[in-house]
GROMACS .gro file of C-alpha atoms in nm:
model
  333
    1UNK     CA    1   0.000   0.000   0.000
    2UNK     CA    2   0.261   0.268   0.100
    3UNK     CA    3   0.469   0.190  -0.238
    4UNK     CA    4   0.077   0.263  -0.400
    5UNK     CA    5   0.103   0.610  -0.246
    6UNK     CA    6   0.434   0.679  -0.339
    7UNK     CA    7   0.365   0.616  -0.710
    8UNK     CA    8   0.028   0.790  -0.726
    9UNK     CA    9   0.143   1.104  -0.495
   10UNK     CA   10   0.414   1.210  -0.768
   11UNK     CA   11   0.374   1.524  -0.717
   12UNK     CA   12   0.457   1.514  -0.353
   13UNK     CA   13   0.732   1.288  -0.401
   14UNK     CA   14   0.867   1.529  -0.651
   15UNK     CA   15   0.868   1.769  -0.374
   16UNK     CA   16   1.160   1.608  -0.179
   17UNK     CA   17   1.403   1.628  -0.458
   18UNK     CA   18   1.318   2.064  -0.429
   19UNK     CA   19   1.474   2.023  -0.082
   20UNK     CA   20   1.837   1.961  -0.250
   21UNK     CA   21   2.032   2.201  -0.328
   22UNK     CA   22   1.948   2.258  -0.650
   23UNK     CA   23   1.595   2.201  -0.611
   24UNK     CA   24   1.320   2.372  -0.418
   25UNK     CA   25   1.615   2.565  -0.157
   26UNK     CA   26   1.746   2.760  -0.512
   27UNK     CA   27   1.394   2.834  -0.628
   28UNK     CA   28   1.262   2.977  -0.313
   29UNK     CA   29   1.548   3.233  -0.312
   30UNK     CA   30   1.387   3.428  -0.621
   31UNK     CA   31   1.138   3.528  -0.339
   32UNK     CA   32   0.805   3.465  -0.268
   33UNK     CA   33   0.604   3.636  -0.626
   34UNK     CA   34   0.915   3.489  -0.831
   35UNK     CA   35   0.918   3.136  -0.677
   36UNK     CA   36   0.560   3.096  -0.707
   37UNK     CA   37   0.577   3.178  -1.101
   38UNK     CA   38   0.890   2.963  -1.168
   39UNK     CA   39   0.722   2.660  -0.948
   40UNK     CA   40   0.400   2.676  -1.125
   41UNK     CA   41   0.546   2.640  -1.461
   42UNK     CA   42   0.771   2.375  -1.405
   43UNK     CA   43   0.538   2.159  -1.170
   44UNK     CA   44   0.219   2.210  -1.364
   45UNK     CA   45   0.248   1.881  -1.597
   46UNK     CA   46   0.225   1.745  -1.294
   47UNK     CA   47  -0.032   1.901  -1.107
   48UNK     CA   48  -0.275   1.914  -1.437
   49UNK     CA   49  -0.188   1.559  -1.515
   50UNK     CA   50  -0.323   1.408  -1.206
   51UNK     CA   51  -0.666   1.580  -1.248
   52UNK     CA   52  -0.666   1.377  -1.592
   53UNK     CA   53  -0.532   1.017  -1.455
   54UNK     CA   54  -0.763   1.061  -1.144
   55UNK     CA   55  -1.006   1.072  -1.379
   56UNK     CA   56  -0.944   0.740  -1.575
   57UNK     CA   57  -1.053   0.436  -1.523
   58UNK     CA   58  -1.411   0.432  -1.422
   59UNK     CA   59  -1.552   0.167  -1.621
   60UNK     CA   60  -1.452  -0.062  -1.919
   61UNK     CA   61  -1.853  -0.177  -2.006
   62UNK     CA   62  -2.169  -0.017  -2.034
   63UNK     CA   63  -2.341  -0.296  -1.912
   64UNK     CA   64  -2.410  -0.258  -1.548
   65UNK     CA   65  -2.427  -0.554  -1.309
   66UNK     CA   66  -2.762  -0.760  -1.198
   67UNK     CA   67  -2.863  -0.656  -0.814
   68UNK     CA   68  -2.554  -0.776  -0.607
   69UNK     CA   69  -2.350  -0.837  -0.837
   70UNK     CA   70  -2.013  -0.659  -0.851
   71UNK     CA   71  -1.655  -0.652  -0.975
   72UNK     CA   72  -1.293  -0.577  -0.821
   73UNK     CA   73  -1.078  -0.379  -1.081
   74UNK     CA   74  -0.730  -0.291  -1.074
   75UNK     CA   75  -0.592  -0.105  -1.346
   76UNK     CA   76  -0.332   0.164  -1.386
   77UNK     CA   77  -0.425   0.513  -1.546
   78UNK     CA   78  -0.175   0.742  -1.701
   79UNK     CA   79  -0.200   1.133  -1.827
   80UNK     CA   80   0.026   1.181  -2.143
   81UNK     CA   81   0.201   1.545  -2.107
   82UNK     CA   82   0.208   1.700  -2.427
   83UNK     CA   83   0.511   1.775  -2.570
   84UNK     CA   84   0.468   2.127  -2.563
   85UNK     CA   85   0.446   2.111  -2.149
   86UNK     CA   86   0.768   1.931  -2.114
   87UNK     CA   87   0.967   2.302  -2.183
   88UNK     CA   88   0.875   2.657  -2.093
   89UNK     CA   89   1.054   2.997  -2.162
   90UNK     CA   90   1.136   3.249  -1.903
   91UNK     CA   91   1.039   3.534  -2.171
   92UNK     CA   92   0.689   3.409  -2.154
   93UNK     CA   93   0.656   3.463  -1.731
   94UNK     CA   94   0.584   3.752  -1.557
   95UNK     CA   95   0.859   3.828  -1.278
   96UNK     CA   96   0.879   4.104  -1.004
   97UNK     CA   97   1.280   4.072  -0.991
   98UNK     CA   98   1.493   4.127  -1.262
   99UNK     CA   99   1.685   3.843  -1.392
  100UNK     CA  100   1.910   3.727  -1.636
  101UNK     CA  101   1.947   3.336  -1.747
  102UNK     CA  102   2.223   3.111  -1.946
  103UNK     CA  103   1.896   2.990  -2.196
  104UNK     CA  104   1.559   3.151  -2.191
  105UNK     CA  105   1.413   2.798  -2.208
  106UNK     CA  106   1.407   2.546  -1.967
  107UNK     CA  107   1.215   2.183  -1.884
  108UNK     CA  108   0.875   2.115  -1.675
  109UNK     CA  109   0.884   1.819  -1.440
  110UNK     CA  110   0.775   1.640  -1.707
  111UNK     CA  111   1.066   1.789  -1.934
  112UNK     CA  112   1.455   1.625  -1.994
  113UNK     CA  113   1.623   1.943  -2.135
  114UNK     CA  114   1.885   2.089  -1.995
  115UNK     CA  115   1.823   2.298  -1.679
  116UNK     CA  116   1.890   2.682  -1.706
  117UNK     CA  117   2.107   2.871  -1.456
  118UNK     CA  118   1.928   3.197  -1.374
  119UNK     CA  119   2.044   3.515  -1.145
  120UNK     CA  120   1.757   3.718  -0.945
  121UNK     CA  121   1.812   4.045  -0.828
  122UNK     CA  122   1.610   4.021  -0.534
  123UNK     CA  123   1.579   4.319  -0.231
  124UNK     CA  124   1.795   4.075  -0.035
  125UNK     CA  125   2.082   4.068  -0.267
  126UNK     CA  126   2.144   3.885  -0.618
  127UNK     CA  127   2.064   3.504  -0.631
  128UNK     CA  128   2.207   3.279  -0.860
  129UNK     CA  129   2.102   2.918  -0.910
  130UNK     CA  130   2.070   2.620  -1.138
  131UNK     CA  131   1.619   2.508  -1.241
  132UNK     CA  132   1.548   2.157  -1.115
  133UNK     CA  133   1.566   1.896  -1.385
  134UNK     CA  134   1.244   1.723  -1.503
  135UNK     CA  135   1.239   1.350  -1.431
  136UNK     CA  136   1.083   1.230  -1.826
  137UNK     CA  137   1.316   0.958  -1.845
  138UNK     CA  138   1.138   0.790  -1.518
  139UNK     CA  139   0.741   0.834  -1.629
  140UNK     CA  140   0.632   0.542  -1.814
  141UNK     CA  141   0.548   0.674  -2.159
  142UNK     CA  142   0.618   1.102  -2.033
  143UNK     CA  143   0.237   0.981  -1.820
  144UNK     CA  144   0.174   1.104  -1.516
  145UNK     CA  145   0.047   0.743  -1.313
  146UNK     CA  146  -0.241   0.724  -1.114
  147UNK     CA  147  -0.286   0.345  -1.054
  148UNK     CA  148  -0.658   0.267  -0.905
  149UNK     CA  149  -0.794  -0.025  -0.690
  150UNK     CA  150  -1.217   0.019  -0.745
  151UNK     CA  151  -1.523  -0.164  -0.627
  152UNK     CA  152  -1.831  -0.188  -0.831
  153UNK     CA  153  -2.192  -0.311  -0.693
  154UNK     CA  154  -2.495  -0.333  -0.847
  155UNK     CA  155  -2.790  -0.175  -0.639
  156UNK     CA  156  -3.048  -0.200  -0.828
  157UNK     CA  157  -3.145  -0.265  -1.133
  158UNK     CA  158  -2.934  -0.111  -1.384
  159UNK     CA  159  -2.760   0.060  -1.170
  160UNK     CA  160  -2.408   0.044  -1.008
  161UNK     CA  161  -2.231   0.231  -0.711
  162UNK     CA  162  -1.851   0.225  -0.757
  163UNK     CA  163  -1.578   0.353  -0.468
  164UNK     CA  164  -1.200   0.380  -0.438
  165UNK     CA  165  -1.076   0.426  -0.128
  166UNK     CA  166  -0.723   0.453   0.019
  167UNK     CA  167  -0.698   0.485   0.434
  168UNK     CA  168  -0.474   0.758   0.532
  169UNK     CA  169  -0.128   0.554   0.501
  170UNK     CA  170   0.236   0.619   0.451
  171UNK     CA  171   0.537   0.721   0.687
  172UNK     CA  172   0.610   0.934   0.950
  173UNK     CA  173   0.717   1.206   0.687
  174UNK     CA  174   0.428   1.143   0.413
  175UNK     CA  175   0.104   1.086   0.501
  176UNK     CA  176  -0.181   1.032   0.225
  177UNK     CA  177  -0.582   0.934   0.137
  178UNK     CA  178  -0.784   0.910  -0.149
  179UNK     CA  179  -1.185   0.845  -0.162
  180UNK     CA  180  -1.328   0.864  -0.476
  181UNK     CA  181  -1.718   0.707  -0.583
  182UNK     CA  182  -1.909   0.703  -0.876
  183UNK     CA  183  -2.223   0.587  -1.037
  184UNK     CA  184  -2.351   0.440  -1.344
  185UNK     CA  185  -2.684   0.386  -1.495
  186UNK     CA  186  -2.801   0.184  -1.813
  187UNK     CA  187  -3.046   0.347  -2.026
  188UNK     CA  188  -3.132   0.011  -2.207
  189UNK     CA  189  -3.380  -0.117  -1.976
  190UNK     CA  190  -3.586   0.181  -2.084
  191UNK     CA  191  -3.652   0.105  -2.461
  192UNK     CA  192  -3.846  -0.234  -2.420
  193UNK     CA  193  -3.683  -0.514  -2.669
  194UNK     CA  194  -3.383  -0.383  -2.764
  195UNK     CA  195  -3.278  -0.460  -2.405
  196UNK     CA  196  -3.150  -0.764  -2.502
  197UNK     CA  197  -2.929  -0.647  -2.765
  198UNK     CA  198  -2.556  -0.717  -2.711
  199UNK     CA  199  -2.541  -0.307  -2.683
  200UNK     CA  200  -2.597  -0.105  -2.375
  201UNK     CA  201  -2.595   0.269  -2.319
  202UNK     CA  202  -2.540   0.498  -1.970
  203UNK     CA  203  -2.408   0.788  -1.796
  204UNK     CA  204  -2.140   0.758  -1.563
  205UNK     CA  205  -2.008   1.016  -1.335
  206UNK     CA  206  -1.743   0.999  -1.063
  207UNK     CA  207  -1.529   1.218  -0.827
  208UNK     CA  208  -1.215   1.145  -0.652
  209UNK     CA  209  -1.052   1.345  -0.355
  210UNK     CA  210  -0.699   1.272  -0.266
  211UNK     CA  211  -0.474   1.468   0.038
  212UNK     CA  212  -0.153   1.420   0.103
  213UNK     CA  213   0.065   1.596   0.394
  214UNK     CA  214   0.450   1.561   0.359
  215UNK     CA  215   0.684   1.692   0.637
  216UNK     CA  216   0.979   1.861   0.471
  217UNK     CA  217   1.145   1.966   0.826
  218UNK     CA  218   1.230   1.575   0.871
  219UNK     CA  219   1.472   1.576   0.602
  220UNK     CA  220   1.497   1.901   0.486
  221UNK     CA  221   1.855   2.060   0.414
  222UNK     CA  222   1.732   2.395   0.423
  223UNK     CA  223   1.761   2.594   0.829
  224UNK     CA  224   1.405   2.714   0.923
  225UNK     CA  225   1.097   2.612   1.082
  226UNK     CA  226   0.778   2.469   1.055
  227UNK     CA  227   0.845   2.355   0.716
  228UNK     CA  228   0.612   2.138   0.550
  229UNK     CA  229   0.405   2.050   0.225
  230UNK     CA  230   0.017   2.006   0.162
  231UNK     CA  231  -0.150   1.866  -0.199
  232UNK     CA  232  -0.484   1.882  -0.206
  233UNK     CA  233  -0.663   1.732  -0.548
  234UNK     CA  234  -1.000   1.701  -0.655
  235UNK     CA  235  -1.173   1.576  -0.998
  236UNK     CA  236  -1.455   1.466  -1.181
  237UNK     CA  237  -1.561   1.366  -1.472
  238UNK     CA  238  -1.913   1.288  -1.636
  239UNK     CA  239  -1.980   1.099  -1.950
  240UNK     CA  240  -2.242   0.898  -2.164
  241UNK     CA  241  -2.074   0.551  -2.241
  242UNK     CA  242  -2.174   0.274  -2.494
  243UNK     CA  243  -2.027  -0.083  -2.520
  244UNK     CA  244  -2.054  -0.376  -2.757
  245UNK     CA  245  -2.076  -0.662  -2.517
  246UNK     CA  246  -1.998  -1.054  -2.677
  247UNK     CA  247  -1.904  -1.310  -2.440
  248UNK     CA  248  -1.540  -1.309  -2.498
  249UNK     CA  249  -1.472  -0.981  -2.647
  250UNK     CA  250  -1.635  -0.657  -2.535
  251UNK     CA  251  -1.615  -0.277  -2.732
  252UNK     CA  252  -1.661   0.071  -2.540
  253UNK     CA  253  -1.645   0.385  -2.589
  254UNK     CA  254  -1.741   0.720  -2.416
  255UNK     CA  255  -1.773   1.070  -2.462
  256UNK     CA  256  -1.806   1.348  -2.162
  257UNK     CA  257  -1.672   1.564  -1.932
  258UNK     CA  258  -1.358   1.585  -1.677
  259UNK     CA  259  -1.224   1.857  -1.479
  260UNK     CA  260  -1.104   1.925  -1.141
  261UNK     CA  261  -0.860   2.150  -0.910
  262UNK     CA  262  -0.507   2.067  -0.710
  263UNK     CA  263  -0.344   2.261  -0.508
  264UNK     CA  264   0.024   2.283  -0.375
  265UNK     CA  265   0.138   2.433  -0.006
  266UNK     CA  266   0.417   2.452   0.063
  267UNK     CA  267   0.489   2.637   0.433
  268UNK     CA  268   0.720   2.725   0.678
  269UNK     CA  269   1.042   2.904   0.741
  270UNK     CA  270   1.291   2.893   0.488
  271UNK     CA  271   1.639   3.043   0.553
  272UNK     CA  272   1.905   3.099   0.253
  273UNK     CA  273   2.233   3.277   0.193
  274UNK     CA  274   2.292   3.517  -0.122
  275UNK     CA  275   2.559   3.567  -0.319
  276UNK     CA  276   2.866   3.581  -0.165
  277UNK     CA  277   2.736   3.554   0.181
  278UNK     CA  278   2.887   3.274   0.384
  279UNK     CA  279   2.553   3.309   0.617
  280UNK     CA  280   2.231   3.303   0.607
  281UNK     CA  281   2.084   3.645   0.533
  282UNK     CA  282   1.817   3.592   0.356
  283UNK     CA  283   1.465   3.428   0.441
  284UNK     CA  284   1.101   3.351   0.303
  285UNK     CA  285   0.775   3.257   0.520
  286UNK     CA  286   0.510   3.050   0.313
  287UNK     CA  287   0.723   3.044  -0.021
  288UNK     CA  288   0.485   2.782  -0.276
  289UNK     CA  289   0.112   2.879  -0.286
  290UNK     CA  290  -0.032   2.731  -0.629
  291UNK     CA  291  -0.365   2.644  -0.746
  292UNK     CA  292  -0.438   2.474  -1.099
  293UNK     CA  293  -0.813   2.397  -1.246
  294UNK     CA  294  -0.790   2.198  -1.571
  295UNK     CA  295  -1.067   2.084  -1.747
  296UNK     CA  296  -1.158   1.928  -2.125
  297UNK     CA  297  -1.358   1.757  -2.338
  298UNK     CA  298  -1.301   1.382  -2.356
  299UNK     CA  299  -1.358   1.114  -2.610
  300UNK     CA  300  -1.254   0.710  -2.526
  301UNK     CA  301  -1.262   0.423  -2.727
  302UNK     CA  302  -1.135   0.076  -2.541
  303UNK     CA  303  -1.160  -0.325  -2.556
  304UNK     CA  304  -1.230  -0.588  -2.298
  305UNK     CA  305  -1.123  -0.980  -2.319
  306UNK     CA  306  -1.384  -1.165  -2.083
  307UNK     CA  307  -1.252  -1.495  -1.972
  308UNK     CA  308  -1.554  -1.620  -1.742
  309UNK     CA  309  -1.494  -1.391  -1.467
  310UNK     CA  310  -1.208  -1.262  -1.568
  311UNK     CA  311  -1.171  -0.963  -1.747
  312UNK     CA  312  -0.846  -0.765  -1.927
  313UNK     CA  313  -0.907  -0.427  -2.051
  314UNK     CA  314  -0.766  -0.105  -2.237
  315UNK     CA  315  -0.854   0.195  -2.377
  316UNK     CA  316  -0.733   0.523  -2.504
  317UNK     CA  317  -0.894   0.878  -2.426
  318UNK     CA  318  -0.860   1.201  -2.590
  319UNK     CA  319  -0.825   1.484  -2.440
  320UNK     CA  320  -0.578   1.798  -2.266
  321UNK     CA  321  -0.405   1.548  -2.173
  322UNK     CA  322  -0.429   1.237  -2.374
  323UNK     CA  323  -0.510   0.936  -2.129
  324UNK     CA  324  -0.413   0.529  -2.143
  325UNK     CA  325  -0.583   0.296  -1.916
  326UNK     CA  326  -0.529  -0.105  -1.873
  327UNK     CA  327  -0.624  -0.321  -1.580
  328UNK     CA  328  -0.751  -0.645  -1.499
  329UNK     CA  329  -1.117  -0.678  -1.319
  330UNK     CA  330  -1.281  -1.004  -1.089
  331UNK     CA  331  -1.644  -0.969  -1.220
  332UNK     CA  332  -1.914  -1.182  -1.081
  333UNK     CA  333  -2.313  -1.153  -1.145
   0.00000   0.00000   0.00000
């Protein structure tokens, strides 16, 4: 479970490597206005990405079960960055400080460029210092994961209630939960006959919430206080599915709806030195304060194997962020 977390807070995790050197401790010394442009362009890949891939996953048939029956799915979801998110220019932000930089452009999280080495001229005295890297060479396929354990039950007739739900788990350091639940409703039972055509038509919607709590003081680098990191996420998405379904080979497809908001905090006490200060003389309260609310239009197309209860599945959404799903599902009834 706690190596779950890990993979699916990536954002958080992403956070520990700002508390190197050349990380989050050289970003925060552009001062509070300038930090919080420069970390929202580099970590936004990131932060819009898990709206999408929270998003995923929901349901891989129209078909909804018989009362009581239900299904156990495990799948991975994934949020594709688009290539034009994996680099950003420094022309293109708006900065309080003046600055000057080695290359105007410079990589995302979800970028593998080389990093730029910028100079602020900040009221405390100049600050010189090298962008994080991005970490593209670790995503599986530039996606940002969001693997998902789900339970489906059907209530009544033609009608499911889906959950995912995560305790709050981890370590002493990062602590983390997720809830998310869903519905979904087949329209076939309404048009007499044709209900027992291999097709079947509903509307699914879903939400997820997800908060995570990361102590940076524990094995932060960087003198201060208090220091630690919140991510909050919520999405949602809403869609009218259809789906061929054959007894060993199943067709779907959908076409809605997602959106969402996430939100990174990071606070505390943060104490640096400037250039050519052998102490600390300079310091920022509160540095990381961000906010994101993506949202598009989606369209997915997919195919299930069913092998008695047994199910394998796939499918391929397009939208902001292009999405891939796969998983396996237990479905009985």
């Amino acid at each position: 479970m706690k190596n779950y977390l890990l993979i699916l807070f990536i954002t958080t995790c992403t956070i520990t490597t700002y508390s190197q050197d050349d990380g989050f401790e050289a970003i925060v010394k552009a001062g509070r206005a300038d930090a919080n442009t420069l970390m929202g362009a580099y970590i936004a890949p990131a932060m819009e990405g898990l709206v999408y891939s929270m998003s995923g996953g929901w349901y891989h048939t129209a078909k909804t079960h018989k009362q009581l029956g239900f299904d156990i799915t495990i799948g991975f979801n994934g949020a594709i960055v688009p290539s034009d998110k994996e680099i950003f220019s420094l022309r293109s932000l708006n900065f309080q400080n003046q600055y000057t930089a080695s290359s105007d452009l410079t990589p995302t999280v979800a970028g593998n460029a080389t990093p730029s080495e910028v100079t602020f001229n900040t009221s405390e005295g100049d600050v010189t210092f090298t962008m994080p890297e991005g970490v593209k060479d670790d995503l599986p396929i530039n996606a940002v994961p969001a693997p998902a354990i789900q339970a489906s039950l059907g209530v009544f007739k033609g009608t499911d209630l889906m959950v995912r739900f995560v305790p709050e788990v981890g370590s002493d350091n990062v602590k983390g939960k997720l809830f998310g639940a869903g519905f979904k409703h087949n329209f076939m039972q309404y048009f007499g006959p044709l209900d027992n055509l291999p097709l079947n038509v509903a509307v699914v919607g879903a939400f997820t919430t997800m908060n995570v709590d990361y102590d940076i003081q524990a094995e932060s680098t960087i003198d201060g206080s208090n220091q630690a990191a919140e991510f909050k996420l919520n999405s949602y998405t809403v869609q009218g599915v259809a789906s061929l379904d054959f007894p060993l080979v199943t067709v779907y497809g959908g076409l809605g709806f997602t959106g969402g908001k996430s939100e990174l905090n990071v606070l505390g006490t943060y104490e640096y030195a400037t250039n050519g200060s052998a102490t600390n003389d300079g310091s920022i309260t509160d540095p990381i304060l961000l906010s994101y609310n993506p949202s598009s239009v989606r369209a997915s197309l997919g195919a299930r194997l069913n092998l008695a209860f047994f199910k394998i599945f796939a499918d391929y959404t397009v939208q902001e962020y292009s999405n891939v799903s796969a998983g396996i599902a237990f479905s009985f009834r």
